[in-house]
mmCIF file of C-alpha atoms in Angstrom:
data_model
loop_
_atom_site.group_PDB
_atom_site.id
_atom_site.type_symbol
_atom_site.label_atom_id
_atom_site.label_comp_id
_atom_site.label_asym_id
_atom_site.label_seq_id
_atom_site.Cartn_x
_atom_site.Cartn_y
_atom_site.Cartn_z
ATOM 1 C CA MET A 25 112.178 65.457 -66.173
ATOM 2 C CA THR A 26 114.295 65.958 -63.086
ATOM 3 C CA GLU A 27 117.861 64.639 -62.606
ATOM 4 C CA SER A 28 118.007 61.829 -60.326
ATOM 5 C CA SER A 29 119.496 61.931 -56.867
ATOM 6 C CA GLY A 30 118.381 58.434 -56.168
ATOM 7 C CA GLU A 31 115.542 59.119 -53.762
ATOM 8 C CA PHE A 32 111.844 58.766 -55.084
ATOM 9 C CA ALA A 33 108.411 58.349 -53.618
ATOM 10 C CA THR A 34 107.566 55.658 -56.205
ATOM 11 C CA ILE A 35 109.704 53.605 -58.475
ATOM 12 C CA ILE A 36 108.062 52.037 -61.542
ATOM 13 C CA VAL A 37 109.676 49.313 -63.406
ATOM 14 C CA GLY A 38 108.392 49.278 -66.984
ATOM 15 C CA GLY A 39 107.722 52.464 -69.014
ATOM 16 C CA GLY A 40 105.151 50.971 -71.330
ATOM 17 C CA MET A 41 101.661 52.201 -71.671
ATOM 18 C CA VAL A 42 100.681 51.097 -68.026
ATOM 19 C CA GLY A 43 103.796 52.299 -66.314
ATOM 20 C CA ALA A 44 103.868 55.720 -68.078
ATOM 21 C CA SER A 45 100.200 56.188 -67.235
ATOM 22 C CA LEU A 46 100.881 55.604 -63.561
ATOM 23 C CA ALA A 47 103.884 57.891 -63.571
ATOM 24 C CA ILE A 48 101.856 60.584 -64.993
ATOM 25 C CA ALA A 49 98.985 60.100 -62.602
ATOM 26 C CA LEU A 50 101.366 60.055 -59.566
ATOM 27 C CA ALA A 51 103.315 63.099 -60.724
ATOM 28 C CA SER A 52 100.028 64.974 -61.087
ATOM 29 C CA ILE A 53 99.586 64.714 -57.225
ATOM 30 C CA GLY A 54 103.129 65.838 -56.449
ATOM 31 C CA GLN A 55 104.877 62.633 -56.239
ATOM 32 C CA ARG A 56 108.607 62.341 -57.399
ATOM 33 C CA VAL A 57 108.645 59.140 -59.607
ATOM 34 C CA ALA A 58 111.337 57.158 -61.100
ATOM 35 C CA VAL A 59 110.515 55.040 -64.350
ATOM 36 C CA ILE A 60 112.969 52.255 -65.173
ATOM 37 C CA GLU A 61 112.617 51.020 -68.799
ATOM 38 C CA ALA A 62 114.735 48.397 -70.508
ATOM 39 C CA HIS A 63 114.003 49.705 -74.061
ATOM 40 C CA PRO A 64 115.274 52.997 -75.291
ATOM 41 C CA PRO A 65 111.934 55.037 -76.021
ATOM 42 C CA GLY A 66 110.884 54.648 -79.707
ATOM 43 C CA ARG A 67 113.349 51.839 -80.491
ATOM 44 C CA PRO A 68 112.221 48.461 -81.760
ATOM 45 C CA GLY A 69 111.257 46.010 -79.013
ATOM 46 C CA GLN A 70 109.188 48.309 -77.001
ATOM 47 C CA PRO A 71 105.545 47.072 -77.382
ATOM 48 C CA SER A 72 104.193 50.631 -76.621
ATOM 49 C CA PHE A 73 105.851 51.874 -79.729
ATOM 50 C CA ASP A 74 104.899 49.085 -82.257
ATOM 51 C CA ASP A 75 102.237 49.068 -85.066
ATOM 52 C CA ARG A 76 99.727 47.087 -83.269
ATOM 53 C CA ALA A 77 96.488 48.807 -82.216
ATOM 54 C CA THR A 78 94.810 49.082 -78.725
ATOM 55 C CA ALA A 79 90.947 49.555 -78.134
ATOM 56 C CA LEU A 80 90.333 52.325 -75.686
ATOM 57 C CA SER A 81 87.149 52.173 -73.848
ATOM 58 C CA ASN A 82 85.191 55.191 -72.869
ATOM 59 C CA GLY A 83 86.394 54.931 -69.292
ATOM 60 C CA SER A 84 90.000 54.961 -70.627
ATOM 61 C CA ARG A 85 89.286 58.090 -72.629
ATOM 62 C CA ARG A 86 88.194 59.729 -69.408
ATOM 63 C CA VAL A 87 91.296 58.711 -67.594
ATOM 64 C CA PHE A 88 93.433 60.149 -70.405
ATOM 65 C CA GLU A 89 91.416 63.331 -70.335
ATOM 66 C CA ALA A 90 91.928 63.748 -66.753
ATOM 67 C CA LEU A 91 95.752 63.331 -67.254
ATOM 68 C CA ALA A 92 95.864 65.880 -70.110
ATOM 69 C CA VAL A 93 96.803 63.165 -72.520
ATOM 70 C CA TRP A 94 93.762 62.922 -74.635
ATOM 71 C CA PRO A 95 94.050 66.056 -76.605
ATOM 72 C CA GLU A 96 97.182 64.529 -78.400
ATOM 73 C CA LEU A 97 95.627 61.084 -78.681
ATOM 74 C CA ALA A 98 92.337 62.320 -80.260
ATOM 75 C CA LYS A 99 94.308 63.433 -83.153
ATOM 76 C CA GLN A 100 94.927 59.725 -84.029
ATOM 77 C CA ALA A 101 92.007 58.103 -82.518
ATOM 78 C CA THR A 102 89.320 56.272 -84.598
ATOM 79 C CA PRO A 103 85.862 56.089 -82.894
ATOM 80 C CA ILE A 104 84.006 52.809 -82.620
ATOM 81 C CA LEU A 105 80.427 53.503 -83.310
ATOM 82 C CA GLU A 106 79.170 49.963 -83.150
ATOM 83 C CA ILE A 107 80.281 46.481 -82.263
ATOM 84 C CA HIS A 108 78.957 43.789 -84.450
ATOM 85 C CA VAL A 109 79.223 40.371 -82.890
ATOM 86 C CA SER A 110 78.385 37.115 -84.985
ATOM 87 C CA ASP A 111 79.231 33.300 -85.131
ATOM 88 C CA ARG A 112 80.287 32.294 -88.512
ATOM 89 C CA GLY A 113 77.713 30.105 -90.321
ATOM 90 C CA ARG A 114 75.132 30.497 -87.579
ATOM 91 C CA PHE A 115 72.069 32.726 -87.015
ATOM 92 C CA GLY A 116 73.021 34.679 -83.995
ATOM 93 C CA ILE A 117 73.975 38.232 -84.458
ATOM 94 C CA SER A 118 74.184 41.115 -81.945
ATOM 95 C CA ARG A 119 74.943 44.698 -82.472
ATOM 96 C CA ILE A 120 75.851 47.280 -79.719
ATOM 97 C CA LYS A 121 75.519 50.904 -80.940
ATOM 98 C CA ALA A 122 76.943 54.124 -79.419
ATOM 99 C CA SER A 123 73.659 55.962 -80.463
ATOM 100 C CA GLU A 124 71.458 53.441 -78.371
ATOM 101 C CA GLU A 125 73.889 54.020 -75.506
ATOM 102 C CA GLY A 126 73.802 57.853 -75.559
ATOM 103 C CA VAL A 127 77.521 58.304 -76.140
ATOM 104 C CA PRO A 128 79.405 59.689 -79.323
ATOM 105 C CA ALA A 129 81.539 56.480 -79.384
ATOM 106 C CA LEU A 130 81.675 53.114 -77.505
ATOM 107 C CA GLY A 131 85.559 53.473 -77.714
ATOM 108 C CA PHE A 132 88.373 54.323 -79.824
ATOM 109 C CA MET A 133 91.087 52.630 -81.759
ATOM 110 C CA ILE A 134 94.709 53.909 -81.751
ATOM 111 C CA ARG A 135 97.929 52.585 -82.675
ATOM 112 C CA ASN A 136 100.311 51.822 -79.968
ATOM 113 C CA ARG A 137 103.203 53.947 -81.199
ATOM 114 C CA HIS A 138 100.783 56.893 -81.273
ATOM 115 C CA LEU A 139 99.767 56.098 -77.734
ATOM 116 C CA GLY A 140 103.274 55.379 -76.677
ATOM 117 C CA HIS A 141 104.580 58.746 -78.123
ATOM 118 C CA ALA A 142 101.806 60.689 -76.459
ATOM 119 C CA LEU A 143 102.534 59.201 -73.128
ATOM 120 C CA MET A 144 106.280 59.620 -73.435
ATOM 121 C CA THR A 145 105.833 63.304 -74.623
ATOM 122 C CA ARG A 146 103.586 63.872 -71.408
ATOM 123 C CA MET A 147 106.060 62.220 -69.235
ATOM 124 C CA GLN A 148 108.889 64.362 -70.497
ATOM 125 C CA SER A 149 107.028 67.463 -69.569
ATOM 126 C CA GLU A 150 106.491 66.382 -65.903
ATOM 127 C CA PRO A 151 109.264 67.731 -63.722
ATOM 128 C CA GLY A 152 108.458 65.206 -61.028
ATOM 129 C CA ILE A 153 109.257 62.125 -63.421
ATOM 130 C CA THR A 154 112.746 60.743 -63.981
ATOM 131 C CA LEU A 155 113.079 58.326 -66.702
ATOM 132 C CA LEU A 156 115.895 55.794 -66.560
ATOM 133 C CA SER A 157 116.326 54.270 -69.974
ATOM 134 C CA PRO A 158 117.677 51.914 -71.077
ATOM 135 C CA ALA A 159 118.166 50.527 -67.658
ATOM 136 C CA ARG A 160 117.488 47.315 -65.818
ATOM 137 C CA VAL A 161 117.094 46.228 -62.100
ATOM 138 C CA GLN A 162 119.720 43.921 -61.145
ATOM 139 C CA SER A 163 118.719 43.455 -57.365
ATOM 140 C CA LEU A 164 116.436 44.808 -54.791
ATOM 141 C CA ALA A 165 116.265 44.983 -51.000
ATOM 142 C CA SER A 166 113.959 46.350 -48.258
ATOM 143 C CA LYS A 167 115.723 48.764 -45.743
ATOM 144 C CA SER A 168 114.283 51.002 -43.067
ATOM 145 C CA GLY A 169 110.937 51.317 -44.651
ATOM 146 C CA ARG A 170 112.313 51.831 -48.083
ATOM 147 C CA VAL A 171 112.826 49.720 -51.226
ATOM 148 C CA GLU A 172 116.477 49.887 -52.569
ATOM 149 C CA LEU A 173 117.356 48.886 -56.211
ATOM 150 C CA GLU A 174 120.488 48.341 -57.938
ATOM 151 C CA VAL A 175 120.128 49.436 -61.434
ATOM 152 C CA THR A 176 122.391 49.026 -64.485
ATOM 153 C CA GLY A 177 122.412 50.270 -68.077
ATOM 154 C CA GLU A 178 123.221 53.483 -70.111
ATOM 155 C CA GLY A 179 120.137 55.191 -68.770
ATOM 156 C CA ALA A 180 120.942 54.627 -65.047
ATOM 157 C CA THR A 181 121.899 57.969 -63.440
ATOM 158 C CA ALA A 182 122.803 56.329 -59.995
ATOM 159 C CA PRO A 183 123.800 52.794 -59.270
ATOM 160 C CA ARG A 184 121.258 52.545 -56.489
ATOM 161 C CA ILE A 185 117.833 54.302 -56.113
ATOM 162 C CA THR A 186 115.469 54.041 -53.403
ATOM 163 C CA GLY A 187 111.769 54.501 -52.981
ATOM 164 C CA GLY A 188 108.856 54.305 -50.584
ATOM 165 C CA LEU A 189 106.967 52.040 -53.058
ATOM 166 C CA LEU A 190 107.888 49.728 -55.890
ATOM 167 C CA VAL A 191 105.578 49.043 -58.832
ATOM 168 C CA ALA A 192 106.370 46.220 -61.336
ATOM 169 C CA ALA A 193 104.627 47.143 -64.622
ATOM 170 C CA ASP A 194 107.027 45.179 -66.897
ATOM 171 C CA GLY A 195 104.685 42.844 -68.784
ATOM 172 C CA ALA A 196 103.373 39.412 -68.647
ATOM 173 C CA ARG A 197 106.886 37.832 -68.551
ATOM 174 C CA SER A 198 107.785 40.247 -65.623
ATOM 175 C CA SER A 199 111.342 39.843 -64.578
ATOM 176 C CA MET A 200 110.388 41.846 -61.391
ATOM 177 C CA ARG A 201 107.774 39.529 -60.329
ATOM 178 C CA GLU A 202 110.410 36.700 -60.656
ATOM 179 C CA LEU A 203 112.943 38.732 -58.810
ATOM 180 C CA LEU A 204 110.353 39.302 -56.002
ATOM 181 C CA GLY A 205 109.781 35.511 -55.915
ATOM 182 C CA ILE A 206 105.974 35.945 -56.840
ATOM 183 C CA ALA A 207 104.589 33.141 -58.867
ATOM 184 C CA ALA A 208 102.052 33.435 -61.631
ATOM 185 C CA ASP A 209 99.349 31.151 -62.827
ATOM 186 C CA VAL A 210 99.846 30.678 -66.633
ATOM 187 C CA ARG A 211 97.135 28.980 -68.748
ATOM 188 C CA ASP A 212 98.093 28.636 -72.270
ATOM 189 C CA TYR A 213 95.245 29.024 -74.662
ATOM 190 C CA ASP A 214 97.155 27.156 -77.392
ATOM 191 C CA GLN A 215 96.470 29.890 -79.875
ATOM 192 C CA LEU A 216 98.567 32.424 -81.764
ATOM 193 C CA ALA A 217 97.091 36.098 -82.370
ATOM 194 C CA ILE A 218 97.861 37.090 -86.044
ATOM 195 C CA VAL A 219 97.888 40.910 -86.378
ATOM 196 C CA ALA A 220 97.853 42.796 -89.662
ATOM 197 C CA ASN A 221 96.539 46.047 -91.247
ATOM 198 C CA ILE A 222 93.815 45.556 -93.986
ATOM 199 C CA ALA A 223 92.168 47.521 -96.807
ATOM 200 C CA THR A 224 88.736 46.568 -97.764
ATOM 201 C CA GLU A 225 86.383 47.547 -100.740
ATOM 202 C CA ASN A 226 83.900 49.078 -98.301
ATOM 203 C CA ASP A 227 84.504 51.327 -95.406
ATOM 204 C CA LEU A 228 84.267 50.003 -91.981
ATOM 205 C CA ALA A 229 82.308 53.249 -91.028
ATOM 206 C CA GLY A 230 83.294 52.824 -87.319
ATOM 207 C CA VAL A 231 82.081 49.305 -86.849
ATOM 208 C CA ALA A 232 84.125 46.891 -84.949
ATOM 209 C CA TYR A 233 83.411 43.270 -85.858
ATOM 210 C CA GLU A 234 83.924 40.217 -83.604
ATOM 211 C CA ARG A 235 83.355 37.115 -85.541
ATOM 212 C CA PHE A 236 83.692 33.747 -83.917
ATOM 213 C CA THR A 237 84.893 31.147 -86.432
ATOM 214 C CA GLU A 238 85.849 27.519 -86.407
ATOM 215 C CA SER A 239 89.643 28.469 -86.363
ATOM 216 C CA GLY A 240 89.254 31.127 -83.669
ATOM 217 C CA PRO A 241 87.876 34.587 -82.779
ATOM 218 C CA LEU A 242 88.523 37.164 -85.617
ATOM 219 C CA ALA A 243 88.247 40.811 -84.714
ATOM 220 C CA VAL A 244 88.225 43.404 -87.430
ATOM 221 C CA LEU A 245 88.675 46.918 -86.119
ATOM 222 C CA PRO A 246 88.295 50.297 -87.815
ATOM 223 C CA MET A 247 91.446 52.381 -88.216
ATOM 224 C CA SER A 248 91.512 55.866 -90.133
ATOM 225 C CA ASP A 249 95.194 56.983 -89.661
ATOM 226 C CA GLU A 250 97.352 57.493 -92.697
ATOM 227 C CA ASP A 251 99.369 54.263 -92.185
ATOM 228 C CA SER A 252 96.736 51.828 -93.071
ATOM 229 C CA PRO A 253 97.230 50.116 -96.431
ATOM 230 C CA GLY A 254 94.993 50.826 -99.368
ATOM 231 C CA THR A 255 92.572 53.797 -100.311
ATOM 232 C CA ALA A 256 89.280 52.506 -99.324
ATOM 233 C CA GLY A 257 88.180 50.868 -96.062
ATOM 234 C CA ARG A 258 90.936 50.742 -93.482
ATOM 235 C CA GLY A 259 91.197 48.405 -90.464
ATOM 236 C CA THR A 260 93.470 46.063 -88.451
ATOM 237 C CA ILE A 261 92.684 42.444 -87.587
ATOM 238 C CA VAL A 262 93.450 40.346 -84.523
ATOM 239 C CA TRP A 263 92.904 36.627 -85.684
ATOM 240 C CA SER A 264 93.427 34.038 -83.015
ATOM 241 C CA VAL A 265 94.137 30.544 -84.418
ATOM 242 C CA ALA A 266 95.907 27.343 -83.251
ATOM 243 C CA PRO A 267 99.769 27.785 -83.469
ATOM 244 C CA GLU A 268 100.409 25.448 -86.285
ATOM 245 C CA ALA A 269 97.570 26.898 -88.291
ATOM 246 C CA GLY A 270 98.825 30.403 -87.378
ATOM 247 C CA GLN A 271 102.413 29.605 -88.652
ATOM 248 C CA SER A 272 101.061 28.434 -91.974
ATOM 249 C CA LEU A 273 98.979 31.705 -92.321
ATOM 250 C CA LEU A 274 102.032 33.753 -91.447
ATOM 251 C CA GLU A 275 103.867 32.074 -94.339
ATOM 252 C CA LEU A 276 101.392 32.309 -96.960
ATOM 253 C CA PRO A 277 101.923 34.682 -99.932
ATOM 254 C CA GLU A 278 99.741 37.870 -99.517
ATOM 255 C CA HIS A 279 97.096 36.872 -102.045
ATOM 256 C CA GLU A 280 96.641 33.537 -100.410
ATOM 257 C CA PHE A 281 96.388 34.970 -96.904
ATOM 258 C CA ARG A 282 93.806 37.414 -98.073
ATOM 259 C CA ALA A 283 91.683 34.500 -99.613
ATOM 260 C CA GLU A 284 91.723 32.635 -96.257
ATOM 261 C CA LEU A 285 90.974 35.798 -94.373
ATOM 262 C CA GLN A 286 88.086 36.488 -96.827
ATOM 263 C CA SER A 287 86.692 32.962 -96.436
ATOM 264 C CA GLN A 288 86.351 33.551 -92.560
ATOM 265 C CA LEU A 289 85.214 37.227 -92.712
ATOM 266 C CA GLY A 290 82.651 36.895 -95.550
ATOM 267 C CA PHE A 291 81.761 39.971 -97.769
ATOM 268 C CA ARG A 292 80.164 42.287 -95.309
ATOM 269 C CA LEU A 293 82.982 44.797 -96.111
ATOM 270 C CA GLY A 294 83.291 43.731 -99.768
ATOM 271 C CA ALA A 295 86.538 42.351 -101.053
ATOM 272 C CA ILE A 296 89.555 42.466 -98.879
ATOM 273 C CA THR A 297 91.975 44.372 -101.424
ATOM 274 C CA ARG A 298 95.189 44.342 -99.375
ATOM 275 C CA THR A 299 96.852 43.161 -96.211
ATOM 276 C CA GLY A 300 99.808 44.677 -94.641
ATOM 277 C CA GLN A 301 102.749 43.068 -92.750
ATOM 278 C CA ARG A 302 101.769 40.172 -90.500
ATOM 279 C CA SER A 303 102.977 39.726 -86.936
ATOM 280 C CA SER A 304 102.022 37.348 -84.287
ATOM 281 C CA TYR A 305 102.240 36.636 -80.408
ATOM 282 C CA PRO A 306 101.253 33.612 -78.340
ATOM 283 C CA LEU A 307 98.136 33.771 -76.121
ATOM 284 C CA ALA A 308 97.772 32.881 -72.507
ATOM 285 C CA LEU A 309 95.901 33.835 -69.406
ATOM 286 C CA VAL A 310 98.624 35.037 -66.862
ATOM 287 C CA GLN A 311 97.525 36.025 -63.300
ATOM 288 C CA SER A 312 100.072 36.967 -60.665
ATOM 289 C CA GLU A 313 99.428 35.026 -57.511
ATOM 290 C CA GLU A 314 100.076 38.189 -55.527
ATOM 291 C CA GLN A 315 99.492 41.763 -56.583
ATOM 292 C CA VAL A 316 100.464 43.593 -53.410
ATOM 293 C CA ARG A 317 103.049 43.250 -50.678
ATOM 294 C CA GLU A 318 104.463 45.648 -48.049
ATOM 295 C CA ARG A 319 105.928 48.402 -50.531
ATOM 296 C CA VAL A 320 105.277 46.396 -53.594
ATOM 297 C CA VAL A 321 102.488 46.409 -56.247
ATOM 298 C CA ILE A 322 102.149 44.280 -59.445
ATOM 299 C CA ILE A 323 100.243 45.968 -62.290
ATOM 300 C CA GLY A 324 99.285 45.795 -65.880
ATOM 301 C CA ASN A 325 100.108 42.487 -67.800
ATOM 302 C CA ALA A 326 102.482 41.632 -65.016
ATOM 303 C CA ALA A 327 99.365 41.249 -62.776
ATOM 304 C CA HIS A 328 96.889 40.003 -65.273
ATOM 305 C CA SER A 329 97.439 39.292 -69.187
ATOM 306 C CA LEU A 330 94.156 38.448 -70.942
ATOM 307 C CA HIS A 331 93.170 37.036 -74.288
ATOM 308 C CA PRO A 332 92.386 39.937 -76.736
ATOM 309 C CA VAL A 333 88.914 38.394 -77.527
ATOM 310 C CA ALA A 334 86.972 41.295 -75.778
ATOM 311 C CA GLY A 335 89.670 43.999 -75.999
ATOM 312 C CA GLN A 336 89.504 44.440 -72.254
ATOM 313 C CA GLY A 337 93.212 43.915 -71.056
ATOM 314 C CA PHE A 338 94.598 47.550 -71.323
ATOM 315 C CA ASN A 339 91.481 49.030 -70.237
ATOM 316 C CA LEU A 340 91.233 46.853 -67.105
ATOM 317 C CA SER A 341 94.973 47.896 -66.262
ATOM 318 C CA LEU A 342 94.267 51.464 -66.786
ATOM 319 C CA ARG A 343 91.353 51.307 -64.247
ATOM 320 C CA ASP A 344 93.998 49.514 -61.853
ATOM 321 C CA VAL A 345 96.340 52.691 -62.497
ATOM 322 C CA ALA A 346 93.477 55.106 -61.803
ATOM 323 C CA ALA A 347 92.643 53.218 -58.480
ATOM 324 C CA LEU A 348 96.208 52.880 -57.341
ATOM 325 C CA ALA A 349 96.882 56.463 -57.896
ATOM 326 C CA GLU A 350 93.675 57.565 -56.070
ATOM 327 C CA THR A 351 94.529 55.203 -53.209
ATOM 328 C CA ILE A 352 97.880 56.657 -52.863
ATOM 329 C CA SER A 353 96.723 60.226 -53.124
ATOM 330 C CA GLU A 354 94.039 59.433 -50.341
ATOM 331 C CA ALA A 355 96.794 57.871 -48.142
ATOM 332 C CA ALA A 356 99.063 60.998 -48.311
ATOM 333 C CA MET A 357 96.064 63.324 -47.394
ATOM 334 C CA ARG A 358 95.493 61.087 -44.327
ATOM 335 C CA ASP A 359 99.184 61.237 -43.432
ATOM 336 C CA GLU A 360 99.446 57.451 -44.004
ATOM 337 C CA ASP A 361 102.368 55.626 -45.549
ATOM 338 C CA PRO A 362 101.381 54.895 -49.161
ATOM 339 C CA GLY A 363 103.685 51.991 -49.389
ATOM 340 C CA SER A 364 102.285 50.193 -46.213
ATOM 341 C CA LEU A 365 100.616 46.844 -46.673
ATOM 342 C CA ALA A 366 97.260 48.321 -44.999
ATOM 343 C CA VAL A 367 97.061 50.952 -47.804
ATOM 344 C CA LEU A 368 97.987 48.687 -50.705
ATOM 345 C CA GLN A 369 95.574 46.026 -49.452
ATOM 346 C CA ARG A 370 92.827 48.653 -49.732
ATOM 347 C CA TYR A 371 93.697 49.183 -53.444
ATOM 348 C CA ALA A 372 93.876 45.300 -53.970
ATOM 349 C CA ASP A 373 90.381 44.906 -52.272
ATOM 350 C CA TRP A 374 88.888 47.694 -54.355
ATOM 351 C CA ARG A 375 90.091 46.179 -57.702
ATOM 352 C CA ALA A 376 89.484 42.508 -56.995
ATOM 353 C CA ARG A 377 85.879 42.327 -58.191
ATOM 354 C CA ASP A 378 86.517 44.146 -61.480
ATOM 355 C CA GLN A 379 89.494 42.127 -62.221
ATOM 356 C CA ARG A 380 87.627 38.827 -61.414
ATOM 357 C CA ASP A 381 84.655 39.817 -63.628
ATOM 358 C CA VAL A 382 86.717 40.855 -66.663
ATOM 359 C CA VAL A 383 88.915 37.789 -66.565
ATOM 360 C CA ARG A 384 85.756 35.638 -66.318
ATOM 361 C CA PHE A 385 84.025 37.673 -69.248
ATOM 362 C CA SER A 386 86.980 37.334 -71.465
ATOM 363 C CA ASP A 387 87.797 33.558 -70.694
ATOM 364 C CA GLY A 388 84.176 32.662 -70.791
ATOM 365 C CA LEU A 389 83.760 33.988 -74.272
ATOM 366 C CA LEU A 390 86.450 31.636 -75.381
ATOM 367 C CA LYS A 391 84.915 28.673 -73.749
ATOM 368 C CA ILE A 392 81.407 29.337 -75.080
ATOM 369 C CA PHE A 393 82.199 30.244 -78.582
ATOM 370 C CA GLY A 394 85.216 28.067 -78.915
ATOM 371 C CA SER A 395 83.456 24.810 -78.281
ATOM 372 C CA PRO A 396 82.392 22.603 -81.120
ATOM 373 C CA SER A 397 79.450 21.107 -79.132
ATOM 374 C CA PRO A 398 76.162 21.469 -81.143
ATOM 375 C CA LEU A 399 74.470 22.281 -77.934
ATOM 376 C CA LEU A 400 76.628 24.934 -76.901
ATOM 377 C CA ARG A 401 76.588 26.403 -80.479
ATOM 378 C CA THR A 402 72.822 26.627 -80.446
ATOM 379 C CA GLY A 403 72.882 28.116 -76.818
ATOM 380 C CA ARG A 404 75.445 30.872 -77.683
ATOM 381 C CA ASN A 405 73.242 31.907 -80.699
ATOM 382 C CA LEU A 406 70.184 31.976 -78.869
ATOM 383 C CA GLY A 407 72.187 34.201 -76.316
ATOM 384 C CA LEU A 408 73.156 36.429 -78.985
ATOM 385 C CA LEU A 409 69.452 36.836 -80.160
ATOM 386 C CA ALA A 410 68.578 37.387 -76.425
ATOM 387 C CA LEU A 411 70.890 40.391 -76.177
ATOM 388 C CA GLU A 412 68.766 42.041 -79.160
ATOM 389 C CA LEU A 413 65.491 41.050 -77.538
ATOM 390 C CA VAL A 414 65.758 41.161 -73.861
ATOM 391 C CA PRO A 415 65.376 44.730 -72.476
ATOM 392 C CA GLY A 416 68.439 46.092 -70.768
ATOM 393 C CA ALA A 417 70.708 43.122 -71.661
ATOM 394 C CA LYS A 418 72.707 44.905 -74.367
ATOM 395 C CA HIS A 419 73.058 47.947 -72.033
ATOM 396 C CA LEU A 420 74.539 46.050 -69.180
ATOM 397 C CA LEU A 421 77.153 44.462 -71.677
ATOM 398 C CA ALA A 422 77.726 47.823 -73.256
ATOM 399 C CA ARG A 423 78.553 49.391 -69.855
ATOM 400 C CA GLN A 424 81.180 46.666 -69.216
ATOM 401 C CA THR A 425 82.607 47.041 -72.675
ATOM 402 C CA MET A 426 82.841 50.860 -72.252
ATOM 403 C CA GLY A 427 84.589 50.486 -68.904
ATOM 404 C CA VAL A 428 82.023 52.440 -67.013
ATOM 405 C CA ALA A 429 80.541 49.599 -64.786
ATOM 406 C CA GLY A 430 81.083 49.197 -61.091
ATOM 407 C CA ARG A 431 82.910 51.659 -58.605
ATOM 408 C CA LEU A 432 85.018 53.716 -60.807
ATOM 409 C CA PRO A 433 88.137 55.666 -59.784
ATOM 410 C CA LYS A 434 88.023 59.510 -60.070
ATOM 411 C CA LEU A 435 90.305 59.470 -63.038
ATOM 412 C CA ALA A 436 87.905 56.895 -64.843
ATOM 413 C CA ARG A 437 85.245 59.478 -64.349
ATOM 414 C CA GLY A 438 87.249 62.189 -65.881
ATOM 415 C CA VAL A 439 88.032 63.886 -62.631
ATOM 416 C CA ALA A 440 91.554 64.944 -61.633
ATOM 417 C CA LEU A 441 93.098 63.805 -58.584
ATOM 418 C CA LYS A 442 94.315 67.194 -57.632
#
C-alpha cells in the first residue's frame, strides 16, 4: 500500500467485502484508491471478519478469479453441488443440481473471516491502495470537481483527503448515506436471523437446503472447514423467525435448541449432534433512494440490503462492483471524467434491472412461502413441482441463482479489466 498524500482517484468509505473488492478492481486498472474503514482489520465488530458464512455464486467466483483472489479463497471454499428446496409438511420439493447445469458447482460457501482475510491480503499487496483504518469521515464537501473529506482516527494519515469519486460502501446503516442526505426506504421484515454452526449425523455432501417452515425460512448450508463443530456432517444454519421467538431460541440451552431445530429440519441429515454458538441480526429490506450523484456512488448494503432467503445479497453487490469498475475503466479510456453524473448514470442504468429482479425474487419468495393462506400453500407447492416437470424452468432459476443471467460485466465473466 502507498503512503497517503491526500490525493486519490477514488475514495471508498467502508473496507468490508464490497469496498475491498471494489478497491482491488480499481487498483487493477491503475487507479490510486483510498479505503476508509472504521474497524481495525481483523478485530471484532468488522462483519467481513466474523464467523458467519457467505454463499458465493459462480458469477462471484469468476469475479474473484479475475481479481486474483480466488486461489486463496479456494482453499477454504465448500462447493454447493445441489440446492434442495422444500415446504415443511407439504408435497412440493425441487432440486437444482450442478451436474444438470453442466458446472462443477452451483456456488461455494465460505466463512466471512476467510473471505475478509483474502481480500485484506490482496489489498495490502496493491501499491495503488491506501487503507486508512481505524478512521471515520467527519465531513465532506465538493470543490472544483473534487470531493474533499475530513478524516479522523488513528489510521488517518492526513486530516483532509480529496478524490474525483466518492463511493459509500459502509453497510445498511450507512453513515455516509446519512451525511450525504440520501434517504433510504426501509421495510422491516419483523424477523430475526439466527446463525449457528451445526454438526449432523450424516454428511451434507455439498447439498444446500432451503426449507420453508411455519416459523420462517430455514437454510442449512454445507461447510467443510476445520472450524465447524463435530466430526460428522458439518454445516451452518440461517433460521429466520419472529423476533420474540428468535430471542427465546437464542436463550435455550443447547440441547433444547437442537431439539427445536431438529423438529423443523426433520431427519434428512440424521440427528443434529451439536450446535455451535448462536448469533442473530434483524432483517429488513433497505433500498437507497439514490445510488448515484455527481461524484458519488452508493454501493453494497448501503444501496440495497436484502433478506438472506435466496443468498443473493453479496452476489448482487459484487456484480455492482464489477459493473462500476468496468464503467470507470471505459470512461478513462474515452478520456471522460469517471466521477461525472453522465458516466455514473450509465452504471446506474446498467444495474437497475438486475437489482430490481433480485429484490423482487428475494422479497417474492418470502411473500409466497411466508403466507398461511391454504390457497397460496397449494400454489407454491404446485410451483415447486412445476420446476421439476416443466422443461427449462429449473435452468432459468439456476442461472439466476448462479449469478450468470442478464448482461454480465467483464469481471463476472472471468475477464480482467486490463
